[in-house]
XYZ file of N, CA and C in Angstrom:
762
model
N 71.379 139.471 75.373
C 71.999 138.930 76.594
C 72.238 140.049 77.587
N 71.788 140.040 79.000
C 71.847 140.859 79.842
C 73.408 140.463 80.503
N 73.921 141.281 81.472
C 75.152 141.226 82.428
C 74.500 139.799 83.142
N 73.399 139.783 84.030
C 72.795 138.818 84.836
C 72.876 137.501 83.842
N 72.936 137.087 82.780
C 72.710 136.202 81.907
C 74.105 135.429 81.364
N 75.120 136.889 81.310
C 76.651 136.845 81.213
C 77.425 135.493 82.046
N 77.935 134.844 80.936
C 78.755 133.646 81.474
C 80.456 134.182 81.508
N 80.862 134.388 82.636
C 82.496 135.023 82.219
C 83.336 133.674 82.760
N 84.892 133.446 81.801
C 85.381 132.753 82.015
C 86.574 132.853 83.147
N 87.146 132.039 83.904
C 88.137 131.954 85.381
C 88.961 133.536 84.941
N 89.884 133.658 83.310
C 90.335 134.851 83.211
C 89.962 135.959 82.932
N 88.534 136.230 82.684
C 87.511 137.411 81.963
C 87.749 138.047 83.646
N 86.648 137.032 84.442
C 86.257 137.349 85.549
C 87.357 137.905 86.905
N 88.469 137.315 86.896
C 90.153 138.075 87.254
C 90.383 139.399 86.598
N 90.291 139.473 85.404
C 90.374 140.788 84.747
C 89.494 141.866 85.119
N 88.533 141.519 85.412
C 87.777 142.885 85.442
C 88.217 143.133 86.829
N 87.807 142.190 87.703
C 88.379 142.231 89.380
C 89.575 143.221 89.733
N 90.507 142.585 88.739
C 91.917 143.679 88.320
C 91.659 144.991 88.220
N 91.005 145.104 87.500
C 90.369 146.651 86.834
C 89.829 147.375 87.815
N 89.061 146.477 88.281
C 88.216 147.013 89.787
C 89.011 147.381 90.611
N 89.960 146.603 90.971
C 90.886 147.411 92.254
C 92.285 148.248 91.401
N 92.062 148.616 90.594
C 92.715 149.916 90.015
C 92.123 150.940 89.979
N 90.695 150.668 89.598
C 89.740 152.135 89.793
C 89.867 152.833 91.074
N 89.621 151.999 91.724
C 89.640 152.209 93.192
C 90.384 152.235 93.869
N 91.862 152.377 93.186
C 93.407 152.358 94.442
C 93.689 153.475 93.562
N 93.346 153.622 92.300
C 93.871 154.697 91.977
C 93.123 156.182 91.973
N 91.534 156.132 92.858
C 91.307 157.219 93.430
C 91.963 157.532 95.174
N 92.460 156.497 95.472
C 92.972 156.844 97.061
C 94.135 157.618 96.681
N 94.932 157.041 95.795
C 95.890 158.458 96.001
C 95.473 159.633 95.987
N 94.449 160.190 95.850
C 93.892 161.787 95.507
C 93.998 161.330 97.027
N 93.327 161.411 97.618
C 93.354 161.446 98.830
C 94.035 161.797 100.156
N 95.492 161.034 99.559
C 96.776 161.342 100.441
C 97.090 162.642 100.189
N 96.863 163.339 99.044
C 97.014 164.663 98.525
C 96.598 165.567 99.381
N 95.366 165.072 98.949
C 94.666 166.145 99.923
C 95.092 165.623 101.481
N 95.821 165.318 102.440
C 96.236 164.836 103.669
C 96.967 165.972 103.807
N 97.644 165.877 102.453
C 99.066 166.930 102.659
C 98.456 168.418 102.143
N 97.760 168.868 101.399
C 97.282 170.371 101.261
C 96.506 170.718 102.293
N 95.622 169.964 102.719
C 94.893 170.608 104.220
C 93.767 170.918 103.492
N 93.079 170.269 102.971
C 92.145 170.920 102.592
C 90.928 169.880 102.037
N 89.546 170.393 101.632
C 88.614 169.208 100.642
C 88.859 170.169 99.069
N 88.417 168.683 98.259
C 88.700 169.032 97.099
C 87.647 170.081 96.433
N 86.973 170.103 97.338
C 85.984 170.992 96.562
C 86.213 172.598 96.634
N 87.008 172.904 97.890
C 87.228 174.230 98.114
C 88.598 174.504 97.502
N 89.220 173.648 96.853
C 90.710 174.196 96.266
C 90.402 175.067 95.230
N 89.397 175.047 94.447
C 88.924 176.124 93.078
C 88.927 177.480 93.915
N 88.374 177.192 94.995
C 87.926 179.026 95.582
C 89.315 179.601 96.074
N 90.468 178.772 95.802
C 91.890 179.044 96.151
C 92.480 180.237 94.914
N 91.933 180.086 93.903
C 92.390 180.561 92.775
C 91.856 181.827 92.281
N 92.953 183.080 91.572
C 91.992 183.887 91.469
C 90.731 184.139 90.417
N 90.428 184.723 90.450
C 88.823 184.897 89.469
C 89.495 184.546 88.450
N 90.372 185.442 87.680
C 90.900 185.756 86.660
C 91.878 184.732 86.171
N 92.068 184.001 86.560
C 92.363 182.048 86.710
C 91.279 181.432 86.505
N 90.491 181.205 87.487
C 89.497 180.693 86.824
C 88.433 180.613 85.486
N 88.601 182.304 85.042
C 87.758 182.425 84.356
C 88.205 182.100 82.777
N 89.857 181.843 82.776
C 90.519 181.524 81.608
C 91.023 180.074 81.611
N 90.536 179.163 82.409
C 90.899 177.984 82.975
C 90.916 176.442 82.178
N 89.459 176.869 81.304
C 88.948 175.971 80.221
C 89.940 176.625 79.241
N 90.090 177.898 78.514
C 90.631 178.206 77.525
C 92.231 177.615 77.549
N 92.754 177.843 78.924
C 93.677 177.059 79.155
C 93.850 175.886 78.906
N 93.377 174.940 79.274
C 93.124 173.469 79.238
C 93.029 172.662 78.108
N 92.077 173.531 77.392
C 91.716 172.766 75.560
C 93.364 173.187 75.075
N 93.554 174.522 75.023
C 94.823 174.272 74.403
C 95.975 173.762 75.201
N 95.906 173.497 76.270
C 96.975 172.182 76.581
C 96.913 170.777 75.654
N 95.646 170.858 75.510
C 95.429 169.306 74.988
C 95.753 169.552 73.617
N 95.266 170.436 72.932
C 95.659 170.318 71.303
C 96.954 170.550 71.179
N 97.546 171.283 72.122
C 99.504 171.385 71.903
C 100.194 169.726 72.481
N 98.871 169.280 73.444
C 99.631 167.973 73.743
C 99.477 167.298 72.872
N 98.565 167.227 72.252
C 98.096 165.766 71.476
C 98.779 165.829 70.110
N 99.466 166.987 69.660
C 100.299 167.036 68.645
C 101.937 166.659 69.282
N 102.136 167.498 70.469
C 103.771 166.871 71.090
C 103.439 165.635 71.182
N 103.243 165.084 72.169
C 102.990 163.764 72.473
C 103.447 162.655 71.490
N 102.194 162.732 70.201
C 102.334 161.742 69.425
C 103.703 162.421 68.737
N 104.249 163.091 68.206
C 105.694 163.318 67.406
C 106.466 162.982 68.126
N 106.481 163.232 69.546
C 107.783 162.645 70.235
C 107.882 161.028 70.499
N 106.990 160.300 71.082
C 106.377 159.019 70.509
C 107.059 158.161 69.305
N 106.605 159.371 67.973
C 107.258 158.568 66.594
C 108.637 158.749 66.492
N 109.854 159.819 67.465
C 111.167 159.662 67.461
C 111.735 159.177 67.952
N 112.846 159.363 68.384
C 114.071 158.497 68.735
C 113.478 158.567 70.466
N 112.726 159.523 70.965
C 113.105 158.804 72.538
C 111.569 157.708 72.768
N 111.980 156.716 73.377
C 111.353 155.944 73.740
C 110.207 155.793 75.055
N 109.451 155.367 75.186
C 108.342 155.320 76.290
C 109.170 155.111 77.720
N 108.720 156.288 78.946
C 109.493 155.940 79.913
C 108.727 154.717 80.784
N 107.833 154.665 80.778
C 107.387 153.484 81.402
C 106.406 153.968 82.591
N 105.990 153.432 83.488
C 104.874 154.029 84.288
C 105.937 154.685 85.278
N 106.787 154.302 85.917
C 107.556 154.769 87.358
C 108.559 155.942 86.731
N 108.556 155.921 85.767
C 109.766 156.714 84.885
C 108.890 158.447 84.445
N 107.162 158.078 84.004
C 106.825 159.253 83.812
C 105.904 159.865 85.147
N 106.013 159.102 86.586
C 105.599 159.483 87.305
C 106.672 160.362 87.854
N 107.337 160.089 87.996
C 109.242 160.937 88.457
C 109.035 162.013 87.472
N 109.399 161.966 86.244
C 109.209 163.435 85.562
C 107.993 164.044 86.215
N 106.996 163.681 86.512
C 105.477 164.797 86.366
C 106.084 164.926 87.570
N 106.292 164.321 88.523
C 106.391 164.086 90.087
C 107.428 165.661 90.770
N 108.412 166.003 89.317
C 109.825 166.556 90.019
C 109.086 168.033 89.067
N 108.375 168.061 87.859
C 107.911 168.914 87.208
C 106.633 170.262 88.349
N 105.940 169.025 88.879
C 104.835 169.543 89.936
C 105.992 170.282 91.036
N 106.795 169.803 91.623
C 107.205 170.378 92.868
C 108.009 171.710 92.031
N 108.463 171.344 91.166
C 109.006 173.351 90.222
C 107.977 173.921 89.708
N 106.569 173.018 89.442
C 105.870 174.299 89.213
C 105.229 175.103 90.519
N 105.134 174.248 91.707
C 104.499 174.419 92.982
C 106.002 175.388 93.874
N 106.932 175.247 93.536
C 107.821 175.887 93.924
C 107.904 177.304 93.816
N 107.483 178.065 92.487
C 107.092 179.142 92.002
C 105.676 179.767 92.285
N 105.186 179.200 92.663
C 103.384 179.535 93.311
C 102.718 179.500 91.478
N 102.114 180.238 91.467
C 100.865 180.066 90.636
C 101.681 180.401 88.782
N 102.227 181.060 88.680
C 102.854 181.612 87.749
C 103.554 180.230 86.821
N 104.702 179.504 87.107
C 105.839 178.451 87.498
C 104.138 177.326 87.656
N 103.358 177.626 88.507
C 102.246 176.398 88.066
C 101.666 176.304 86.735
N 101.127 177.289 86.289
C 100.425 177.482 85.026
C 101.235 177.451 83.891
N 102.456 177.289 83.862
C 103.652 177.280 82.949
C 103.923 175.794 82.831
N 103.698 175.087 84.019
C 104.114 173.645 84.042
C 103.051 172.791 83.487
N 101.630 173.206 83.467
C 100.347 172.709 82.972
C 100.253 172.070 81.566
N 100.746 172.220 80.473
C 100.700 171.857 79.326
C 102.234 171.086 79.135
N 102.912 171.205 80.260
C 104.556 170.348 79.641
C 103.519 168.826 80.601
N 102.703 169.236 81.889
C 102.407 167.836 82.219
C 101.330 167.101 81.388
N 100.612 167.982 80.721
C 99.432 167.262 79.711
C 100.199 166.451 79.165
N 101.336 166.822 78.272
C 101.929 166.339 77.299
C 102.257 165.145 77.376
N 103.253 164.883 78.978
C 103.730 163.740 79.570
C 102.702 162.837 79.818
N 101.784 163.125 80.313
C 100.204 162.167 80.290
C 99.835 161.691 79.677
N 99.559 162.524 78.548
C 99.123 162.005 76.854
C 99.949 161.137 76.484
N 101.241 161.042 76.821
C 102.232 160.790 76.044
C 102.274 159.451 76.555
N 101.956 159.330 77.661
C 102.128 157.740 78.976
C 100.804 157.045 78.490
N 99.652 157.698 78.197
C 98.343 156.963 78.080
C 98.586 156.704 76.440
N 99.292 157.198 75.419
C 99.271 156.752 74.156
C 100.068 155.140 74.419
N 101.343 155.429 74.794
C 102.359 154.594 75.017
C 101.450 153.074 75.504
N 100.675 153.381 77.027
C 99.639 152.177 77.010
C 98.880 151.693 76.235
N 98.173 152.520 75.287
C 97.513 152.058 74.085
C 98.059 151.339 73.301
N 99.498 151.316 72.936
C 100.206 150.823 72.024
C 100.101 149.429 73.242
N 100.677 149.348 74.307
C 101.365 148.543 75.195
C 100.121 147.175 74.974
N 98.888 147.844 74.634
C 97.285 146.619 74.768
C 96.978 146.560 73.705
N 98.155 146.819 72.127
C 97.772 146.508 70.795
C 97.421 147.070 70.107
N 96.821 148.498 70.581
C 96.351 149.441 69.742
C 97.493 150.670 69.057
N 96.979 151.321 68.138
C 97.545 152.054 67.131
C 97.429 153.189 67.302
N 97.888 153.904 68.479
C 98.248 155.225 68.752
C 98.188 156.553 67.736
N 98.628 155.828 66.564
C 98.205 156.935 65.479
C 97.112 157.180 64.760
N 96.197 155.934 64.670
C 94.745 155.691 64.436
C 94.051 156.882 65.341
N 93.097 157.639 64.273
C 92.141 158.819 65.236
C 91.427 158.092 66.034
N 90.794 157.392 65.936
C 89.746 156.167 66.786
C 90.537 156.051 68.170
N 91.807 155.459 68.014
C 92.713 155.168 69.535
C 93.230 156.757 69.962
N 93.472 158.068 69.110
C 93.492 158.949 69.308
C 92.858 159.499 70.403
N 91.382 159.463 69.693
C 90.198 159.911 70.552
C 90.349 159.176 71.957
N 90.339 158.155 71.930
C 90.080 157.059 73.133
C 91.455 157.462 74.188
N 92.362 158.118 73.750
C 93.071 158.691 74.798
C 92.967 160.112 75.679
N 92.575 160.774 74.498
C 91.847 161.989 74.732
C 90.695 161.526 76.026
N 89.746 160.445 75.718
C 88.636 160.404 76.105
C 88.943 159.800 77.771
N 90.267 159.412 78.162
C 90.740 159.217 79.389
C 90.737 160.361 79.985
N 90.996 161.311 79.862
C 90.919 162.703 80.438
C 89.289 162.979 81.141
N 88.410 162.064 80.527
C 87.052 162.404 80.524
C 86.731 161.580 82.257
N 87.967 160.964 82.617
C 87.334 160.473 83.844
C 87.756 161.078 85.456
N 86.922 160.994 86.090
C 86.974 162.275 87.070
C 88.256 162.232 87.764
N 89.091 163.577 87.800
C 90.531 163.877 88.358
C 91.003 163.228 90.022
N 92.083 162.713 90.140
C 92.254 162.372 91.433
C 91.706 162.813 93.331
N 91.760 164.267 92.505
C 90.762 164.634 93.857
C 89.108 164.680 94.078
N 88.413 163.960 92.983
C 87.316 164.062 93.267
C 86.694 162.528 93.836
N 85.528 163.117 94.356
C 84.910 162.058 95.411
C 84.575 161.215 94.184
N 84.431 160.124 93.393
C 83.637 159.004 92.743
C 83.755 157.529 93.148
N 82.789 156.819 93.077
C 82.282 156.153 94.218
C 82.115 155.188 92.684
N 82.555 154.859 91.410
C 82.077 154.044 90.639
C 80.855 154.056 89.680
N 79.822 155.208 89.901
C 78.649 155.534 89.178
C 79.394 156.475 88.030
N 80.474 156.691 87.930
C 80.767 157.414 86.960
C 82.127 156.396 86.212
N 81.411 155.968 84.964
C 82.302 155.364 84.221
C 82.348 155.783 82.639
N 81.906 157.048 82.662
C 81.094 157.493 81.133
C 82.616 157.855 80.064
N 84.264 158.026 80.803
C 85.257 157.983 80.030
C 85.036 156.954 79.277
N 84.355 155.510 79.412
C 84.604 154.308 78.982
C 83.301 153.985 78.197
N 82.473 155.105 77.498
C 81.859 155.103 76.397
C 81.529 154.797 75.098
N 81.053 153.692 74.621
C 81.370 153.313 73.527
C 81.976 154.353 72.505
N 83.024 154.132 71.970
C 83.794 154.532 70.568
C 82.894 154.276 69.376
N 83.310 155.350 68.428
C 82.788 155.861 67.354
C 84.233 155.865 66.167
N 83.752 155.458 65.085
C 84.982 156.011 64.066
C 84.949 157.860 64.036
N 86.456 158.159 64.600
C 86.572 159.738 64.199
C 87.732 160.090 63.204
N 87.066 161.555 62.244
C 87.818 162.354 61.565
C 88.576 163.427 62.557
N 89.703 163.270 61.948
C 90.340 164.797 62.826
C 89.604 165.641 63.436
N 88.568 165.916 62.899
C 87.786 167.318 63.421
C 87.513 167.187 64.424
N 87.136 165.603 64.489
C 85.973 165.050 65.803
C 86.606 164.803 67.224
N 88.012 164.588 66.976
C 88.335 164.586 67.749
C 89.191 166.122 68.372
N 89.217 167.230 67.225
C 89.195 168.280 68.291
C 87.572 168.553 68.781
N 86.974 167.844 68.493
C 85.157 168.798 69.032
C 85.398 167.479 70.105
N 86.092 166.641 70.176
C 86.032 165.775 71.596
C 86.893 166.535 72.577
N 88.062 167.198 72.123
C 88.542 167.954 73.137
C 87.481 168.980 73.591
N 86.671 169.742 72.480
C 85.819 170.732 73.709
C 85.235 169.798 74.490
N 84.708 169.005 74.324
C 83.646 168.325 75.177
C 84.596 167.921 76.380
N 85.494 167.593 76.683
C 86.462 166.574 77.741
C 86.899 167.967 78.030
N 87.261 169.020 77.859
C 87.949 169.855 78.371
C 87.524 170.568 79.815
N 85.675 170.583 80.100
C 85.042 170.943 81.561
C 85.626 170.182 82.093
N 85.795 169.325 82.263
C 85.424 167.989 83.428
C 87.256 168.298 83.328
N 88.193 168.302 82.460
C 89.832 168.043 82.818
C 89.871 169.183 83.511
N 89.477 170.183 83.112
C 89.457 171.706 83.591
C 89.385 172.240 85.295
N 88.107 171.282 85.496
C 88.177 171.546 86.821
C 89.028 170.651 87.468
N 89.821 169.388 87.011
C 90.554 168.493 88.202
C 92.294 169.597 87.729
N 92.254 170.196 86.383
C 93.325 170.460 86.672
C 93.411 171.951 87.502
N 92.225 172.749 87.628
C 92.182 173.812 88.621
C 92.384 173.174 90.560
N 91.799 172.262 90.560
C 92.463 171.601 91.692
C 93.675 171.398 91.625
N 94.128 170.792 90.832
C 95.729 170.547 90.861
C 96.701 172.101 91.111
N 95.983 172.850 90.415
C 96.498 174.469 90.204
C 96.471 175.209 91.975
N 95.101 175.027 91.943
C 95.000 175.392 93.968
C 95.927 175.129 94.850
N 96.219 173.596 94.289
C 96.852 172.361 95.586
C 98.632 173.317 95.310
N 99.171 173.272 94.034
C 100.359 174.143 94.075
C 100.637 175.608 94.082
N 99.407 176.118 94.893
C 99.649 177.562 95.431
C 99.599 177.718 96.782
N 99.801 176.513 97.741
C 99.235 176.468 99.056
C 100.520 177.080 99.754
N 100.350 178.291 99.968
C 101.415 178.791 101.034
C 102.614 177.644 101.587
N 103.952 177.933 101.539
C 104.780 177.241 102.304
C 105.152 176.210 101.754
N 104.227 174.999 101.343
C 104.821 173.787 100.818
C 103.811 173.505 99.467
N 103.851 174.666 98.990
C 103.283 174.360 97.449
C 104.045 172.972 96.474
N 105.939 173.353 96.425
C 106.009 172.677 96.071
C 106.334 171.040 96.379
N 105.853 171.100 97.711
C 105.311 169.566 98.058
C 103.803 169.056 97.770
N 102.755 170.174 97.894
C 101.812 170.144 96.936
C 102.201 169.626 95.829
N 102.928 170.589 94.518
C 102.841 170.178 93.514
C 103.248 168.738 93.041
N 104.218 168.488 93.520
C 104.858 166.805 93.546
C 103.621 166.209 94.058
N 103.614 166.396 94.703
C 101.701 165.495 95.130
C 101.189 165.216 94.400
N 100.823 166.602 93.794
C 99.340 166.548 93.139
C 99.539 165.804 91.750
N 100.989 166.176 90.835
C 101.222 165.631 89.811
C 101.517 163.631 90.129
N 102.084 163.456 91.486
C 102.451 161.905 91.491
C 100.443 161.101 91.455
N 99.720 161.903 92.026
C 98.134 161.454 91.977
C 97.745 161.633 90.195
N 98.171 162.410 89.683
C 97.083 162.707 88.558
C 98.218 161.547 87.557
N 99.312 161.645 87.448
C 100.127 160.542 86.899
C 100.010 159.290 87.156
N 99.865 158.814 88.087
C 99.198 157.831 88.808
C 97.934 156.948 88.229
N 96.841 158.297 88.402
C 95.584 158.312 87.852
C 95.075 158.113 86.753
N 96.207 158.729 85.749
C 95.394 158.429 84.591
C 95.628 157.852 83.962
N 97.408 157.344 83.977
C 98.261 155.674 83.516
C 96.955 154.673 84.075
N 96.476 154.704 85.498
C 95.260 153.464 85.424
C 94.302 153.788 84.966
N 93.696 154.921 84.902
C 92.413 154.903 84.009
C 92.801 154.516 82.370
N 93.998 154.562 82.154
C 94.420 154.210 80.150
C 94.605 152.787 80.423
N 95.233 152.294 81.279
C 95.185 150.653 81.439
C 93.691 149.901 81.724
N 92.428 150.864 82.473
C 91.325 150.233 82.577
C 90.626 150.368 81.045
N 90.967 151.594 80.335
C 90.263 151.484 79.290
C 90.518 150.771 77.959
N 92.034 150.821 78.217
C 92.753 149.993 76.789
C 92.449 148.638 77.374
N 92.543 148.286 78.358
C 92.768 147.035 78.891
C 91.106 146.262 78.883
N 89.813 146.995 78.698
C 88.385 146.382 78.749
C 88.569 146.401 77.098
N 89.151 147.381 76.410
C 88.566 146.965 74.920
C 89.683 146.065 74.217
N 91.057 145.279 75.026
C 91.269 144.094 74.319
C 90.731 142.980 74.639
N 90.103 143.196 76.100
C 89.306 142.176 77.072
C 87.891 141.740 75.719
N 87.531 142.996 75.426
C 86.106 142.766 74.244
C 86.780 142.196 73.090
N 88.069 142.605 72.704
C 88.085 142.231 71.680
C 88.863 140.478 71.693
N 89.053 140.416 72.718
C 89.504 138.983 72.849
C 88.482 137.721 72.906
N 87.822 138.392 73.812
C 86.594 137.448 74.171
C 84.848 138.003 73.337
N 85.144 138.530 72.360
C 83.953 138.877 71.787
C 82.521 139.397 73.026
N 82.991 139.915 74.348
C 81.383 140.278 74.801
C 82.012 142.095 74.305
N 80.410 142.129 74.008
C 80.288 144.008 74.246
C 81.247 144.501 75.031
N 81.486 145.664 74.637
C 82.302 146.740 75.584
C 81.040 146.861 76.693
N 79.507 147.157 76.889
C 79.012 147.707 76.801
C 78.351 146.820 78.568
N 78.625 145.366 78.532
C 78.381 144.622 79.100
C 79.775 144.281 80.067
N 80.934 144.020 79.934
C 82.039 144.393 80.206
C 82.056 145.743 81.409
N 81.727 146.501 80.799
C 81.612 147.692 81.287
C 80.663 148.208 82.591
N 79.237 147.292 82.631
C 78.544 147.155 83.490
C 78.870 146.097 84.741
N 79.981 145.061 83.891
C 80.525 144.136 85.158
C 81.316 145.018 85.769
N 82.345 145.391 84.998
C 82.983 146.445 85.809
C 82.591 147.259 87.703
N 81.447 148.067 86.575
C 80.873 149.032 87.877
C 80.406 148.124 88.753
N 79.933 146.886 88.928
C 79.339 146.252 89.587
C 80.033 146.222 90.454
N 81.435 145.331 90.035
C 82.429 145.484 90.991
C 83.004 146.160 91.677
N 83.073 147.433 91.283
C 83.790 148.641 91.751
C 82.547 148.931 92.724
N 81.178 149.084 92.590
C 79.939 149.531 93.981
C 80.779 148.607 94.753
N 80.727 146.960 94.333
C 80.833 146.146 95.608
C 81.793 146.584 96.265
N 83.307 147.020 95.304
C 84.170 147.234 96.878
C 84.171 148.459 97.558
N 83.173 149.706 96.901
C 82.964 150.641 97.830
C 81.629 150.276 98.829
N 80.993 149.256 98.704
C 80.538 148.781 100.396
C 80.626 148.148 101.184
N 82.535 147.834 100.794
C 82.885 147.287 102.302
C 83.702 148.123 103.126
C-alpha cells in the first residue's frame, strides 16, 4: 500500500494536520531569536572561538551521556514532571545566567539544559504511553535531538529524527549518541554564539533556550505522538511519516 492508496480516518487525518502545524510553528520560534541576536544562523558558529569549536562535539556527547543518566534518575524520584510551560521557565531563566556571563557561565549551563530537555522529552514519552525506561523509548528520545535545532532553515525535507526504530542494547544507544551528537552539536554551537552577543547576551540566552525548549518538547510530541498514532491505527510508521511531510511541504507553499 502506497501513501496515494492510504485511506485515513476524520481523526488520523486531524492528527497529522496537528503535527504539521507543530513542525512548523515550532521552527518560527528560531526565528524570533534570531530578530533579537542580529544575526543569520549560519554565521553564529564563526562567533565562537576556534578552540570552542574544535571541542564542541566532545562537549555535546558528554552532555548527553551525563544527561541521559540525570534525567532518567531524577524522573524515577520524588520530583515530578514540570510540564511544558514549567520546563520552558527553568531553561528560559537558566539561558539568560548562562548568557549573562558570556561564554564561560554559557558552556557551564550546556549540560544542566540537556538534562532539562531530556528530562521534558522522556516525561512526553511517558505522557503518549511509552516506557521511558525501555532502551527502545530511550533511544527514541535521544533520537529527538537528531532533528534540526531551532535556528536552522528546514523547510520539511528533513524528517530523518523520525526513523524507523530498532530494538537497542545499552551500547547502541551510546553509539546513537555518537551519531546524533554532529547535527545537536552544531544547533547547540548556535545557541552558544547567540549567548555571547555583546550587551544583551543574556537576553540572547533566554531566547535561545525559550526556542530550543520549545523545539524539542514539539519535536518529542511529533514523534511520540506518530508512533501511538501507528500503534493505534495499525498503518506503518513509515507511511504516517510520509503523510506527515506532505503536509508540512504544503504549508511551506503558502
Amino acid at each position: 500500500m502506497t501513501t496515494t492508496e492510504l485511506t485515513l480516518t476524520t481523526d488520523t487525518d486531524a492528527a497529522l494536520t496537528s503535527f504539521a502545524r507543530r513542525y512548523r510553528d515550532a521552527g518560527n520560534v528560531g526565528m524570533q531569536v534570531l530578530s533579537v541576536v542580529g544575526g543569520q544562523a549560519e554565521n553564529l558558529l564563526e562567533r565562537l572561538p576556534d578552540r570552542v569549536k574544535d571541542q564542541l562535539e566532545t562537549a555535546t556527547e558528554r552532555a548527553l551521556h551525563v544527561s541521559l543518566d540525570a534525567a532518567g534518575r531524577t524522573r524515577g524520584g520524588r520530583l515530578p514532571d514540570g510540564g511544558k510551560w514549567l520546563n520552558t521557565a527553568v531553561t528560559t531563566a537558566m539561558g539568560a545566567a548562562g548568557g549573562f556571563g558570556g561564554l564561560p557561565t554559557a558552556l557551564a549551563e550546556l549540560p544542566v539544559t540537556t538534562t532539562v530537555l531530556l528530562r521534558a522529552i522522556q516525561g512526553i514519552a511517558e505522557s503518549h504511553g511509552f516506557n521511558p525506561t525501555q532502551q527502545s523509548v530511550r533511544a527514541d528520545c535521544i533520537r529527538v535531538f537528531a532533528a534540526a535545532g531551532p535556528l536552522a532553515k528546514d523547510d520539511g525535507a528533513d524528517l530523518g529524527f523520525l526513523a524507523a526504530r530498532v530494538t537497542l542494547t545499552g551500547s547502541a544507544v551510546h553509539g546513537l549518541i555518537a551519531r546524533v551528537t554532529p547535527r545537536l552539536a552544531t544547533a547547540l554551537g548556535q545557541k552558544l554564539a547567540a549567548q555571547t552577543v555583546p550587551i544583551i547576551g543574556a537576553v540572547a540566552g533566554a531566547a535561545t533556550n525559550f526556542a530550543f525548549t520549545t523545539y524539542y518538547q514539539e519535536m518529542a510530541h511529533i514523534q511520540f505522538g506518530l508512533q501511538r498514532l501507528s500503534h493505534d491505527t495499525g498503518i506503518p510508521d513509515d507511511m504516517l511519516i510520509e503523510e506527515l511531510r506532505l503536509r508540512i511541504e504544503a504549508m511551506e507553499r503558502r
